XYZ file of C-alpha atoms in Angstrom:
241
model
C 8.698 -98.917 -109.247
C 7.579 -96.110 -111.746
C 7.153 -98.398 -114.267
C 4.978 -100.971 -112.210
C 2.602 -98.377 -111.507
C 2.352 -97.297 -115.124
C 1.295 -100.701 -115.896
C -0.938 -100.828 -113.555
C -2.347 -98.070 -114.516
C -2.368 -98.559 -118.414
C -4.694 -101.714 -117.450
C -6.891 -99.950 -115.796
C -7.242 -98.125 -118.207
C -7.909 -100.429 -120.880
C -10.447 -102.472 -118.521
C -12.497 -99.369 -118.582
C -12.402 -99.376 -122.464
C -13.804 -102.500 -122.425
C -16.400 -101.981 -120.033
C -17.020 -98.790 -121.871
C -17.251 -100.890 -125.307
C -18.999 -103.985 -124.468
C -21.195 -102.960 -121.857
C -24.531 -104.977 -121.353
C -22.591 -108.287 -122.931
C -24.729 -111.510 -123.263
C -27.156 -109.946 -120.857
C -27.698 -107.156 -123.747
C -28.338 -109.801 -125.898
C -30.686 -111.767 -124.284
C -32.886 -108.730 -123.490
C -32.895 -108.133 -127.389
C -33.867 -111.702 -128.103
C -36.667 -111.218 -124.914
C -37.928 -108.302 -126.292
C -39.120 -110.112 -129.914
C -40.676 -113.115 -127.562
C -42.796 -110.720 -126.211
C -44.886 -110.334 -129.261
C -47.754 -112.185 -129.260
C -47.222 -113.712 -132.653
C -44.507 -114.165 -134.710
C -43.895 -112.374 -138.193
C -43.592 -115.844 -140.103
C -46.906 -116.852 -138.080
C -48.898 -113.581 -138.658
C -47.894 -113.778 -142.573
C -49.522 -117.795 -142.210
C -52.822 -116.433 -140.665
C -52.725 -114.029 -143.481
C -52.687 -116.390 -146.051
C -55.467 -118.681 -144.299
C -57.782 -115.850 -143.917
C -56.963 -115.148 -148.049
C -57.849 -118.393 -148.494
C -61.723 -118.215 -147.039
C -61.873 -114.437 -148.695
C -60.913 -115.630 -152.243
C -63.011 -118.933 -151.901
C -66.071 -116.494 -150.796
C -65.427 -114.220 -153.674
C -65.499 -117.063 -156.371
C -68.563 -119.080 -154.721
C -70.136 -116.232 -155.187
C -69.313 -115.288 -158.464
C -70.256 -118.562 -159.406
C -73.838 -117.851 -158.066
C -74.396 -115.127 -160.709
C -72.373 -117.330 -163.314
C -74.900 -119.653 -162.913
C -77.776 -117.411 -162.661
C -77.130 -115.709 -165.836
C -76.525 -119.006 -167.600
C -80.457 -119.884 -166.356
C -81.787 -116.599 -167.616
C -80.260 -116.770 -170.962
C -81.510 -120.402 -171.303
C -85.164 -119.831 -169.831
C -85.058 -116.565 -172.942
C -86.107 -114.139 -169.855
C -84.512 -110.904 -168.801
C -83.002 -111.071 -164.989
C -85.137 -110.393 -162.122
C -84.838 -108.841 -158.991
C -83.672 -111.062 -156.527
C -82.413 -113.854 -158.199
C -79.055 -114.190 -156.325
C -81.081 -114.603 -153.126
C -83.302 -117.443 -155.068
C -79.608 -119.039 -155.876
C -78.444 -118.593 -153.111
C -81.388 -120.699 -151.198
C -81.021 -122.794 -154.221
C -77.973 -123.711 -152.925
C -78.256 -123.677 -149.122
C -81.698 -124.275 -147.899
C -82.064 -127.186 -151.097
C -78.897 -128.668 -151.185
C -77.591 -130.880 -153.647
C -74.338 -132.632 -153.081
C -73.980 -132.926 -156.407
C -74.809 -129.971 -158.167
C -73.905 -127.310 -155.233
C -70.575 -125.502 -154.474
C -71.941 -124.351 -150.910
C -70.073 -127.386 -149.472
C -66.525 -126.127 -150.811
C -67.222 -123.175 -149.050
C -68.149 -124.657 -145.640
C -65.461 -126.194 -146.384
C -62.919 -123.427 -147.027
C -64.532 -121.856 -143.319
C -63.454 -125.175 -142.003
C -60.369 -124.521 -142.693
C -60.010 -121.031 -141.711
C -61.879 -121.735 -137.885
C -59.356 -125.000 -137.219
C -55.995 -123.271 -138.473
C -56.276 -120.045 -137.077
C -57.968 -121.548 -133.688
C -54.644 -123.877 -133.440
C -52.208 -121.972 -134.859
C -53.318 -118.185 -133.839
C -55.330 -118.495 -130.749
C -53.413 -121.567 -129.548
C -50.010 -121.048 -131.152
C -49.629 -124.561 -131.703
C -46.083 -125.792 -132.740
C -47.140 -129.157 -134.533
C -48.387 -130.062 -137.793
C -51.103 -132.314 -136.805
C -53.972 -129.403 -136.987
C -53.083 -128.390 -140.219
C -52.440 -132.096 -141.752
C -56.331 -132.958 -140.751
C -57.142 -130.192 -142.555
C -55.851 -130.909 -145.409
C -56.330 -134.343 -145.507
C -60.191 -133.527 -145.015
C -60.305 -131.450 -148.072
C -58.150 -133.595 -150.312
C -60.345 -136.840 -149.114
C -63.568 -134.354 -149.768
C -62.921 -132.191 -153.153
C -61.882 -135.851 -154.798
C -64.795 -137.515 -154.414
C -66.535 -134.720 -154.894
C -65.216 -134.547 -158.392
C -65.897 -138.074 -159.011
C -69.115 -138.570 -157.708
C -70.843 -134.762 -158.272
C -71.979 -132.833 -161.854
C -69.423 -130.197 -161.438
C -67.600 -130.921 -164.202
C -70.787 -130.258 -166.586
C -71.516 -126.676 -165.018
C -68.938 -124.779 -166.941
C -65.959 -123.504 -165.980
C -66.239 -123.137 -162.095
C -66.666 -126.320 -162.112
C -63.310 -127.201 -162.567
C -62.382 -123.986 -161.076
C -63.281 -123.857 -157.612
C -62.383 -127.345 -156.402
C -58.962 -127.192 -158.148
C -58.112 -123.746 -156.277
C -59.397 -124.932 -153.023
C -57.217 -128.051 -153.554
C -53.701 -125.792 -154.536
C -54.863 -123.653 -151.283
C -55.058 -126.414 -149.007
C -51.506 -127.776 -149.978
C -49.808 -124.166 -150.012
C -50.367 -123.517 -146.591
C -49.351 -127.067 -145.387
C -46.311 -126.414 -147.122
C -45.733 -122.584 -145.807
C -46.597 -124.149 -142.152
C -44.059 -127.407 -142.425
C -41.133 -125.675 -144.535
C -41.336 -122.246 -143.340
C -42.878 -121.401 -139.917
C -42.180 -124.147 -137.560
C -38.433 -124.491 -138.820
C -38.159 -120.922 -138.654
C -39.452 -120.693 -134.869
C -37.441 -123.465 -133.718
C -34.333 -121.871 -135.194
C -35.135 -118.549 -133.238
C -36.071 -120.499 -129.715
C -32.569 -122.561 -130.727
C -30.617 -119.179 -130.908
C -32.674 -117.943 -127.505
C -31.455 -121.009 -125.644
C -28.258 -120.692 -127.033
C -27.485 -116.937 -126.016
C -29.262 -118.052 -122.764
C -26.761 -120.745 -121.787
C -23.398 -118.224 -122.966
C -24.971 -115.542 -120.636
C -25.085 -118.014 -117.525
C -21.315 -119.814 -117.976
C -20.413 -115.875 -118.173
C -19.983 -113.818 -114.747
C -23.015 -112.148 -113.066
C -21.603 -108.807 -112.470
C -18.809 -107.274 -114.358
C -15.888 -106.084 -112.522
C -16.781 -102.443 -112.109
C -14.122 -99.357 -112.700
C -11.122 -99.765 -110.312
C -10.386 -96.790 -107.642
C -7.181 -94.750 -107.614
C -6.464 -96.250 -104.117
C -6.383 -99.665 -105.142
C -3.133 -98.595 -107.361
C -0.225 -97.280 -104.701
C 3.518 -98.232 -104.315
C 4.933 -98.733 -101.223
C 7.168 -96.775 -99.420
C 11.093 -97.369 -100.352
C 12.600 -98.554 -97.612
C 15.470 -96.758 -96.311
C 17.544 -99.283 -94.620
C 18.916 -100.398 -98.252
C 19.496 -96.946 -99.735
C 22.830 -96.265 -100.816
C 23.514 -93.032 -97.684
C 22.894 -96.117 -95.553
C 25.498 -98.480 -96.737
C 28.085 -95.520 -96.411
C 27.144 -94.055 -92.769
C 27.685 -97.979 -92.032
C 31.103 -97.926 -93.675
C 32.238 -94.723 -91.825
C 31.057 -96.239 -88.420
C 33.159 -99.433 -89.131
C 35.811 -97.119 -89.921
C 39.071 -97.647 -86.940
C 38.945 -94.301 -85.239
C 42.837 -92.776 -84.901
């Protein structure tokens, strides 16, 4: 009897070990994987938007470096010192009296094309297909090509190989960051969320909770097989002389 209530006892005591160890279980788990869905973006996401908005930045910077390329290339021809103003008289050059074939203002309207469409699907939207970000690309493949065949670029120097080969490499690195890197990366993580998910409902909803001392007792011993008893009945059945 001692020993049965040791045992019982020694498994109490281990159940409350493992409460004490493991004590939130798959439910602990799932409020760790809850807790990174409530960003509003993912890392691998925010690092793409990044790399879009670098992409209309260092398109910017090099349009208009070209405008002052250019400029200075005019001056030195025309024998005439710079004047005041002249990137503003490029600049309208360029915008107001376009030239499709002698203007880089179109690779830039293109390059904010590209920025307004990815980051409106992608950031704004959170989009999980590749469809917004293949018409993008596809637009400025389709556009800087024939723009090299059919334009003067090539004949302006060196931006004229320049910026439509940079816009092109841009274009193709984020359709490859987006198809290789973030949409198999966040499909891995909802995976893994489902997953822990499903585990946490096939487990129990509560957890058996720390077991009282009275649930643990041993019963009486019973006194009509104790060993006085068998001899008071052998004295009784005894012959009396």
């Amino acid at each position: 009897m001692a020993s049965t209530l040791s045992s019982s006892l020694d498994s109490r005591a281990t159940l409350r070990g493992l409460a004490s160890i493991n004590p939130g279980g798959p439910s602990a788990r799932i409020e760790s994987y809850e807790g990174g869905e409530k960003k509003c973006i993912s890392d691998v996401r925010r690092t793409f938007c990044l790399f879009v908005t670098f992409d209309l930045l260092f398109i910017t910077l090099l349009w208009i470096i070209e405008l002052n390329a250019v400029l200075v290339n005019n001056d030195q021809r025309s024998g005439r010192e710079k004047v005041n103003g002249g990137i503003q008289n490029q600049l309208n050059k360029e915008v107001l009296h376009y030239d499709y074939h002698a203007s880089f203002f179109d690779i830039f309207i293109l390059a904010v094309f590209r920025f307004a469409a990815l980051i409106l699907a992608y950031a704004v939207c959170k989009l999980q297909h590749w469809w917004a970000i293949a018409i993008t690309t596809a637009v400025t493949s389709a556009f800087l090509i024939a723009k090299v065949i059919l334009s003067k670029l090539l004949s302006q120097g060196a931006f004229g190989y320049l910026l439509p080969i940079i816009s092109f490499i841009l274009a193709w690195i984020e359709t490859w960051f987006l198809d290789f890197k973030v949409l198999p990366q966040e499909a891995d993580d909802e995976n893994r969320l489902l997953l822990v998910t499903d585990t946490s409902e096939r487990a129990p909803l509560m957890h058996p909770g720390p077991l009282s001392d009275g649930q643990f007792y041993s019963p009486p011993e019973s006194i009509a097989d104790s060993d006085e008893d068998i001899e008071e009945k052998h004295d009784h059945e005894k012959p009396v002389i």
